[in-house]
Short mmCIF file of C-alpha atoms and ligand atoms in Angstrom, two decimals:
data_model
loop_
_atom_site.label_atom_id
_atom_site.label_comp_id
_atom_site.label_asym_id
_atom_site.label_seq_id
_atom_site.Cartn_x
_atom_site.Cartn_y
_atom_site.Cartn_z
CA MET M 1113 -1.15 20.60 50.72
CA ARG M 1114 -3.27 19.25 53.48
CA PRO M 1115 -2.17 15.91 54.86
CA ARG M 1116 -5.19 14.04 53.69
CA ALA M 1117 -4.82 15.34 50.02
CA LEU M 1118 -1.17 14.38 50.30
CA ALA M 1119 -2.03 10.92 51.28
CA ALA M 1120 -4.52 10.59 48.42
CA VAL M 1121 -1.88 11.76 45.86
CA PHE M 1122 0.53 9.26 47.35
CA ALA M 1123 -1.96 6.32 47.20
CA LEU M 1124 -2.77 7.27 43.56
CA THR M 1125 0.93 7.36 42.77
CA LEU M 1126 1.36 3.90 44.36
CA ALA M 1127 -1.59 2.54 42.47
CA THR M 1128 -0.26 3.71 39.16
CA THR M 1129 3.33 2.44 39.92
CA LEU M 1130 2.40 -0.95 41.15
CA PRO M 1131 -0.52 -2.73 39.28
CA ALA M 1132 -2.40 -4.48 42.01
CA GLY M 1133 -1.59 -8.13 42.63
CA ALA M 1134 0.80 -10.38 40.68
CA ALA M 1135 -2.18 -12.30 39.27
CA ASP M 1136 -3.53 -9.21 37.65
CA THR M 1137 -0.77 -8.54 35.22
CA LEU M 1138 -1.41 -8.37 31.55
CA ARG M 1139 0.32 -11.78 30.90
CA ASP M 1140 -1.65 -13.57 33.48
CA LEU M 1141 -5.02 -12.04 32.50
CA ALA M 1142 -4.12 -12.69 28.79
CA ARG M 1143 -3.34 -16.22 29.55
CA LYS M 1144 -6.64 -16.70 31.11
CA ALA M 1145 -8.33 -15.31 27.90
CA ASP M 1146 -6.20 -17.65 25.92
CA LEU M 1147 -4.19 -14.84 24.42
CA HIS M 1148 -0.50 -13.75 24.47
CA PHE M 1149 0.32 -10.17 25.39
CA GLY M 1150 3.58 -8.99 23.88
CA THR M 1151 5.96 -6.16 23.28
CA ALA M 1152 8.89 -5.25 21.12
CA VAL M 1153 12.18 -5.17 23.15
CA ASP M 1154 15.10 -2.92 22.94
CA VAL M 1155 17.70 -5.50 23.80
CA GLU M 1156 20.49 -3.17 24.76
CA ALA M 1157 18.14 -1.60 27.39
CA LEU M 1158 17.66 -5.00 29.00
CA ASP M 1159 21.07 -4.74 30.60
CA SER M 1160 21.28 -0.96 31.05
CA ASP M 1161 17.79 -0.33 32.54
CA PRO M 1162 16.93 -3.09 35.24
CA ALA M 1163 13.55 -1.44 35.84
CA TYR M 1164 12.62 -1.96 32.13
CA ALA M 1165 13.69 -5.66 32.35
CA ARG M 1166 11.51 -6.07 35.36
CA LEU M 1167 8.59 -4.39 33.79
CA LEU M 1168 8.93 -6.77 30.70
CA ALA M 1169 9.12 -9.83 32.83
CA ARG M 1170 6.17 -8.82 34.98
CA GLU M 1171 3.57 -7.90 32.29
CA PHE M 1172 4.40 -9.57 29.05
CA ASN M 1173 4.67 -13.23 27.89
CA LEU M 1174 5.50 -12.57 24.29
CA VAL M 1175 8.55 -10.64 23.03
CA THR M 1176 9.83 -9.38 19.50
CA PRO M 1177 13.19 -8.13 19.07
CA GLU M 1178 12.84 -4.44 17.96
CA ASN M 1179 15.89 -4.59 15.88
CA ALA M 1180 18.23 -7.45 16.92
CA LEU M 1181 17.13 -9.78 14.09
CA LYS M 1182 16.96 -7.34 11.28
CA PHE M 1183 19.14 -7.99 8.31
CA SER M 1184 21.74 -5.17 8.92
CA VAL M 1185 22.19 -6.11 12.59
CA VAL M 1186 22.33 -9.83 12.21
CA GLN M 1187 24.35 -10.12 9.04
CA PRO M 1188 26.39 -6.97 8.92
CA GLU M 1189 28.94 -8.42 6.54
CA ARG M 1190 28.25 -11.18 4.00
CA GLY M 1191 28.35 -14.55 5.67
CA ARG M 1192 29.12 -13.01 9.13
CA PHE M 1193 26.22 -13.48 11.44
CA ASP M 1194 25.98 -11.61 14.83
CA PHE M 1195 23.55 -13.24 17.17
CA THR M 1196 24.73 -11.55 20.35
CA ARG M 1197 21.66 -9.47 20.88
CA ALA M 1198 19.10 -11.99 19.70
CA ASP M 1199 20.62 -14.71 21.80
CA ALA M 1200 20.40 -12.41 24.81
CA LEU M 1201 16.73 -11.75 24.18
CA VAL M 1202 15.86 -15.47 23.57
CA ALA M 1203 17.61 -16.39 26.85
CA PHE M 1204 15.72 -13.64 28.67
CA ALA M 1205 12.44 -14.89 27.16
CA GLU M 1206 13.23 -18.52 28.24
CA ALA M 1207 14.10 -17.40 31.76
CA HIS M 1208 10.68 -15.64 32.05
CA ALA M 1209 8.48 -18.22 30.28
CA MET M 1210 7.83 -15.86 27.25
CA ARG M 1211 7.23 -16.78 23.71
CA VAL M 1212 9.57 -15.15 21.06
CA ASN M 1213 8.53 -13.71 17.66
CA GLY M 1214 11.28 -13.43 15.16
CA HIS M 1215 11.39 -10.22 13.28
CA VAL M 1216 11.89 -9.98 10.28
CA LEU M 1217 13.26 -12.07 7.42
CA VAL M 1218 12.28 -10.28 4.23
CA TRP M 1219 11.82 -6.55 4.50
CA ASP M 1220 13.34 -3.81 2.39
CA GLN M 1221 14.45 -1.60 5.27
CA GLN M 1222 17.50 -1.96 7.59
CA LEU M 1223 19.35 -3.76 4.92
CA PRO M 1224 23.20 -3.65 4.99
CA ASP M 1225 25.10 -1.76 2.37
CA TRP M 1226 26.95 -4.85 1.17
CA LEU M 1227 23.65 -6.04 0.10
CA THR M 1228 21.93 -3.09 -1.31
CA GLN M 1229 25.11 -1.94 -3.16
CA GLY M 1230 26.38 -5.38 -4.11
CA HIS M 1231 24.97 -5.45 -7.68
CA PHE M 1232 24.03 -9.07 -7.32
CA SER M 1233 22.40 -11.16 -9.97
CA PRO M 1234 18.92 -12.67 -9.31
CA ASP M 1235 20.46 -16.11 -8.73
CA GLU M 1236 23.04 -14.63 -6.18
CA LEU M 1237 20.24 -12.74 -4.38
CA ARG M 1238 18.16 -15.91 -4.15
CA ALA M 1239 21.20 -17.71 -2.60
CA ILE M 1240 21.78 -14.83 -0.14
CA LEU M 1241 18.28 -14.79 0.93
CA HIS M 1242 17.89 -18.48 1.28
CA GLU M 1243 21.13 -18.60 3.36
CA HIS M 1244 19.97 -15.83 5.63
CA ILE M 1245 16.58 -17.41 6.24
CA ARG M 1246 18.04 -20.86 6.81
CA THR M 1247 20.68 -19.71 9.13
CA LEU M 1248 18.29 -17.52 11.40
CA VAL M 1249 15.46 -19.96 11.44
CA THR M 1250 17.57 -23.00 12.06
CA ARG M 1251 19.51 -21.43 14.91
CA TYR M 1252 16.31 -20.87 16.86
CA ARG M 1253 14.33 -23.87 15.81
CA GLY M 1254 12.09 -24.86 18.68
CA ARG M 1255 12.89 -21.61 20.58
CA VAL M 1256 11.40 -18.95 18.28
CA ALA M 1257 7.71 -19.89 18.03
CA SER M 1258 6.73 -17.62 15.21
CA TRP M 1259 8.50 -15.58 12.55
CA ASP M 1260 7.59 -12.41 10.49
CA VAL M 1261 8.76 -14.01 7.30
CA ALA M 1262 7.75 -11.12 5.15
CA ALA M 1263 6.67 -7.53 5.78
CA GLU M 1264 5.35 -4.45 4.00
CA ALA M 1265 5.20 -6.01 0.59
CA VAL M 1266 1.93 -4.31 -0.36
CA GLY M 1267 1.52 -0.63 -1.41
CA GLU M 1268 -1.20 1.92 -0.32
CA ASP M 1269 -3.02 1.14 -3.53
CA GLY M 1270 -3.22 -2.53 -2.67
CA LYS M 1271 -0.76 -3.51 -5.37
CA PRO M 1272 2.48 -5.43 -4.55
CA ARG M 1273 5.12 -2.96 -3.73
CA ASP M 1274 8.27 -2.63 -5.80
CA THR M 1275 10.96 -3.54 -3.24
CA PHE M 1276 14.66 -4.39 -3.17
CA TRP M 1277 13.70 -8.08 -3.07
CA SER M 1278 10.97 -7.99 -5.78
CA ARG M 1279 13.18 -6.12 -8.07
CA GLY M 1280 16.20 -8.43 -7.34
CA ILE M 1281 14.52 -11.83 -7.31
CA GLY M 1282 11.10 -11.36 -8.92
CA PRO M 1283 7.61 -11.68 -7.72
CA ASP M 1284 8.10 -15.20 -6.42
CA TYR M 1285 10.41 -14.02 -3.63
CA LEU M 1286 7.59 -14.09 -1.02
CA ALA M 1287 6.46 -17.63 -1.65
CA LEU M 1288 10.20 -18.76 -1.73
CA ALA M 1289 10.79 -17.05 1.59
CA PHE M 1290 7.91 -18.84 3.31
CA ARG M 1291 9.05 -22.18 1.88
CA TRP M 1292 12.64 -21.70 3.00
CA ALA M 1293 11.46 -20.79 6.44
CA HIS M 1294 9.20 -23.72 6.65
CA GLU M 1295 12.05 -26.03 5.68
CA ALA M 1296 14.28 -24.65 8.42
CA ASP M 1297 11.59 -25.04 11.06
CA PRO M 1298 8.45 -26.99 10.17
CA GLN M 1299 6.88 -26.13 13.61
CA ALA M 1300 7.38 -22.43 13.44
CA ARG M 1301 4.28 -20.28 12.86
CA LEU M 1302 4.92 -18.22 9.86
CA ARG M 1303 3.46 -14.69 9.41
CA TYR M 1304 3.09 -11.89 6.86
CA ASN M 1305 3.22 -8.46 8.70
CA ASP M 1306 2.12 -5.06 7.42
CA TYR M 1307 0.79 -1.63 8.49
CA GLY M 1308 -2.04 0.52 7.32
CA GLY M 1309 -4.10 -2.54 6.22
CA GLU M 1310 -5.74 -3.33 9.64
CA GLY M 1311 -9.25 -2.20 8.89
CA ALA M 1312 -11.11 -1.48 5.64
CA GLY M 1313 -9.67 -0.14 2.38
CA ALA M 1314 -7.36 -0.77 -0.58
CA LYS M 1315 -4.36 -1.74 1.35
CA SER M 1316 -6.35 -4.25 3.44
CA ASP M 1317 -7.80 -5.69 0.39
CA GLY M 1318 -4.46 -5.93 -1.28
CA ILE M 1319 -3.00 -7.85 1.75
CA TYR M 1320 -6.04 -10.16 1.71
CA THR M 1321 -5.58 -10.79 -2.01
CA LEU M 1322 -1.80 -11.48 -1.49
CA VAL M 1323 -2.20 -13.91 1.28
CA ALA M 1324 -5.29 -15.65 -0.41
CA ASP M 1325 -3.09 -16.35 -3.34
CA LEU M 1326 -0.37 -17.79 -1.10
CA ARG M 1327 -2.90 -19.99 0.58
CA THR M 1328 -4.22 -21.17 -2.85
CA ARG M 1329 -0.68 -22.08 -3.97
CA ARG M 1330 -0.10 -24.01 -0.67
CA VAL M 1331 2.63 -21.69 0.50
CA PRO M 1332 3.22 -22.42 4.26
CA ILE M 1333 1.74 -19.16 5.75
CA ASP M 1334 -0.04 -19.34 9.14
CA ALA M 1335 -0.85 -15.75 10.15
CA VAL M 1336 -1.15 -12.18 9.28
CA GLY M 1337 0.32 -9.50 11.58
CA LEU M 1338 -1.62 -6.23 11.77
CA GLN M 1339 0.97 -3.69 12.93
CA MET M 1340 -1.39 -1.00 14.22
CA HIS M 1341 0.91 2.02 14.40
CA VAL M 1342 -1.96 4.66 14.88
CA SER M 1343 -2.74 8.10 16.16
CA LEU M 1344 -5.93 9.57 17.60
CA SER M 1345 -6.68 11.13 14.22
CA ASP M 1346 -5.60 8.30 11.99
CA ALA M 1347 -6.77 4.82 13.20
CA PRO M 1348 -9.06 2.21 11.72
CA ARG M 1349 -12.52 1.45 13.18
CA ALA M 1350 -12.21 -1.51 15.54
CA GLY M 1351 -15.30 -2.94 13.88
CA ASP M 1352 -13.53 -3.05 10.49
CA VAL M 1353 -10.47 -4.62 12.08
CA ARG M 1354 -12.74 -7.34 13.46
CA ILE M 1355 -14.28 -7.86 10.07
CA ASN M 1356 -10.87 -8.02 8.45
CA MET M 1357 -9.61 -10.51 10.96
CA LYS M 1358 -12.68 -12.71 10.30
CA ARG M 1359 -12.13 -12.67 6.48
CA LEU M 1360 -8.55 -13.73 6.99
CA ALA M 1361 -9.68 -16.46 9.47
CA ALA M 1362 -11.95 -17.74 6.63
CA LEU M 1363 -8.82 -18.23 4.65
CA GLY M 1364 -7.52 -20.49 7.41
CA LEU M 1365 -5.09 -17.71 8.82
CA GLN M 1366 -4.58 -16.58 12.27
CA THR M 1367 -4.06 -12.90 13.11
CA ASP M 1368 -2.14 -10.88 15.62
CA ILE M 1369 -2.01 -7.24 16.43
CA THR M 1370 1.77 -6.98 16.31
CA GLU M 1371 3.23 -3.45 16.86
CA MET M 1372 0.48 -1.33 18.30
CA ASP M 1373 1.26 2.20 19.54
CA VAL M 1374 -0.91 5.22 19.64
CA MET M 1375 1.16 8.30 19.10
CA LEU M 1376 0.11 11.52 20.90
CA PRO M 1377 1.14 15.13 20.40
CA LEU M 1378 3.62 16.05 23.21
CA PRO M 1379 3.17 16.84 25.93
CA ALA M 1380 0.28 14.45 26.20
CA SER M 1381 -2.90 15.94 27.73
CA ARG M 1382 -5.06 14.00 30.16
CA ALA M 1383 -7.84 14.05 27.54
CA ALA M 1384 -5.53 12.59 24.91
CA LEU M 1385 -4.38 9.81 27.35
CA ARG M 1386 -8.14 8.89 27.90
CA LYS M 1387 -8.80 8.67 24.22
CA GLN M 1388 -5.65 6.62 23.72
CA ALA M 1389 -7.06 4.21 26.37
CA VAL M 1390 -10.26 3.87 24.42
CA LEU M 1391 -8.47 3.12 21.19
CA TYR M 1392 -6.20 0.50 22.84
CA GLY M 1393 -9.28 -1.10 24.40
CA GLY M 1394 -11.22 -1.21 21.21
CA MET M 1395 -8.50 -3.04 19.24
CA LEU M 1396 -8.06 -5.54 22.01
CA GLN M 1397 -11.81 -6.09 22.09
CA ALA M 1398 -11.71 -6.68 18.22
CA CYS M 1399 -9.07 -9.36 18.83
CA LEU M 1400 -10.96 -10.96 21.64
CA ALA M 1401 -13.93 -11.20 19.38
CA VAL M 1402 -12.26 -13.44 16.80
CA PRO M 1403 -10.99 -16.76 17.96
CA GLN M 1404 -8.20 -16.86 15.34
CA CYS M 1405 -6.63 -13.60 16.85
CA ARG M 1406 -3.99 -15.03 19.10
CA SER M 1407 -2.00 -12.07 20.42
CA VAL M 1408 -1.77 -8.32 21.00
CA SER M 1409 1.71 -6.74 21.08
CA THR M 1410 2.71 -3.16 21.61
CA TRP M 1411 5.85 -1.74 19.87
CA GLY M 1412 7.65 -1.19 23.14
CA ALA M 1413 6.72 -1.42 26.81
CA SER M 1414 7.46 2.06 28.25
CA ASP M 1415 7.49 5.46 26.58
CA ARG M 1416 11.26 5.56 27.58
CA HIS M 1417 11.97 3.03 24.85
CA SER M 1418 9.76 3.92 21.95
CA TRP M 1419 10.68 4.70 18.32
CA ILE M 1420 7.97 7.28 17.94
CA PRO M 1421 9.68 10.39 19.16
CA ALA M 1422 12.70 9.93 16.93
CA PHE M 1423 10.48 9.15 13.85
CA PHE M 1424 7.59 11.43 14.44
CA PRO M 1425 8.95 14.74 15.95
CA GLY M 1426 6.62 16.28 18.46
CA GLN M 1427 4.87 12.96 18.94
CA GLY M 1428 5.26 10.34 21.63
CA ALA M 1429 3.60 8.90 24.79
CA ALA M 1430 2.45 6.15 22.61
CA LEU M 1431 2.64 3.00 24.87
CA LEU M 1432 1.01 1.47 27.94
CA PHE M 1433 3.62 2.84 30.43
CA ASP M 1434 5.14 6.17 30.74
CA ALA M 1435 8.87 6.84 30.68
CA ASP M 1436 9.18 6.05 34.42
CA GLY M 1437 7.37 2.75 34.02
CA ARG M 1438 4.12 3.99 35.50
CA ALA M 1439 1.03 2.50 34.19
CA LYS M 1440 -1.03 4.92 32.09
CA PRO M 1441 -4.83 4.98 31.50
CA ALA M 1442 -4.36 2.77 28.48
CA TYR M 1443 -2.82 0.04 30.65
CA PHE M 1444 -5.69 0.14 33.10
CA GLY M 1445 -8.18 0.09 30.29
CA VAL M 1446 -6.54 -2.97 28.58
CA ARG M 1447 -6.33 -4.62 31.96
CA ARG M 1448 -10.02 -4.16 32.71
CA ILE M 1449 -11.00 -5.58 29.29
CA LEU M 1450 -8.78 -8.53 29.72
CA ARG M 1451 -10.21 -9.22 33.17
CA SER M 1452 -13.77 -9.33 31.80
CA ALA M 1453 -12.84 -11.40 28.85
CA LYS M 1454 -14.48 -14.80 28.95
CA ALA M 1455 -12.11 -17.40 29.90
CA GLY M 1456 -11.58 -20.05 27.19
CA LYS M 1457 -13.29 -17.85 24.40
CA HIS M 1458 -10.83 -19.30 21.87
C1 XIL J 312 11.64 0.42 13.99
C2 XIL J 312 12.36 0.37 15.32
O1 XIL J 312 11.45 0.57 16.44
C3 XIL J 312 13.48 1.43 15.33
O2 XIL J 312 14.31 1.23 16.41
C4 XIL J 312 14.33 1.29 14.13
O3 XIL J 312 15.22 2.34 14.07
C5 XIL J 312 13.40 1.34 12.86
O4 XIL J 312 12.48 0.36 12.94
N1 XIL J 312 7.47 -1.27 11.56
C6 XIL J 312 8.17 -2.38 11.87
C7 XIL J 312 9.36 -2.21 12.82
O5 XIL J 312 7.97 -3.54 11.37
O6 XIL J 312 10.45 -3.09 12.46
C8 XIL J 312 9.85 -0.82 12.97
O7 XIL J 312 10.75 -0.79 13.97
C9 XIL J 312 8.62 0.09 13.17
C10 XIL J 312 7.76 0.01 12.04
#
């Protein structure tokens, strides 16, 4: 390769490795647009992968533990709570002036066997769930700003899903969970979080009906999380996402994009990476267009720590940074949109 070409390649590599100027990070630009920019965190990798920890601290001002607060991790045996990993993440967040989102109190996945195979009566299950919520939310009172109180309680058809908790406690389990969380930390922002209902359709309508009912009954819910696990061929229209956020806002609810990733067939082509950038940008613009949309989070920072390849074989490259922590086209697209967002739009 001729020296000039070599120099150009080197400059390009540098440019993609080091986003220009500290003030141009996602977290700083998001703050100027009155938004938080977040990511899920693999807490174990915080220790084992210093470059990952540096990337998180540099670019994000909101973190969600990817697994550390899930039921089976945090209460592996009845009444024995293990906060080792969650504590480590909260300390990391405090050291880097990040907000923390607690994830997740009432979900029917990643539940421990002692719970799912315990044959508990409805009263016992209520007591177990109350104790679980009280213990987690009280421990982090004032330190975890928002909680995913309940998740994935609505089916594809828009009807309430039959879950471990709905079967065990009855349909009131959701209202109870929000009330118990509110009692434990009256300042915490309480959220319902789901996937596949971000835009238009039966599921989105079902989520709307569910949270509207909770609002009518004065259940303390503050926000709806739109997960946004999407692919190039299966994603909602950004315009529909904006409309959905607006109708939720009309109920008095804030919104967040909580778990965005855009999976690509591997190896990812340059064309696919460009389309991915467009999709990320469109969803960010939807959020920026609605004052009640308060944050955008991706479900992981770099492709090195992403759930996609394990859960969707043959797919990956879903996040803003590649496996070596280099910024991808989606990162630059998101940054450009944040930069041009009007300050103080919220
Ligand atoms: C995923 C984690 O990323 C994986 O590490 C874990 O094995 C399974 O759960 N929706 C959610 C997240 O709300 O909690 C899920 O996280 C991804 C889908």
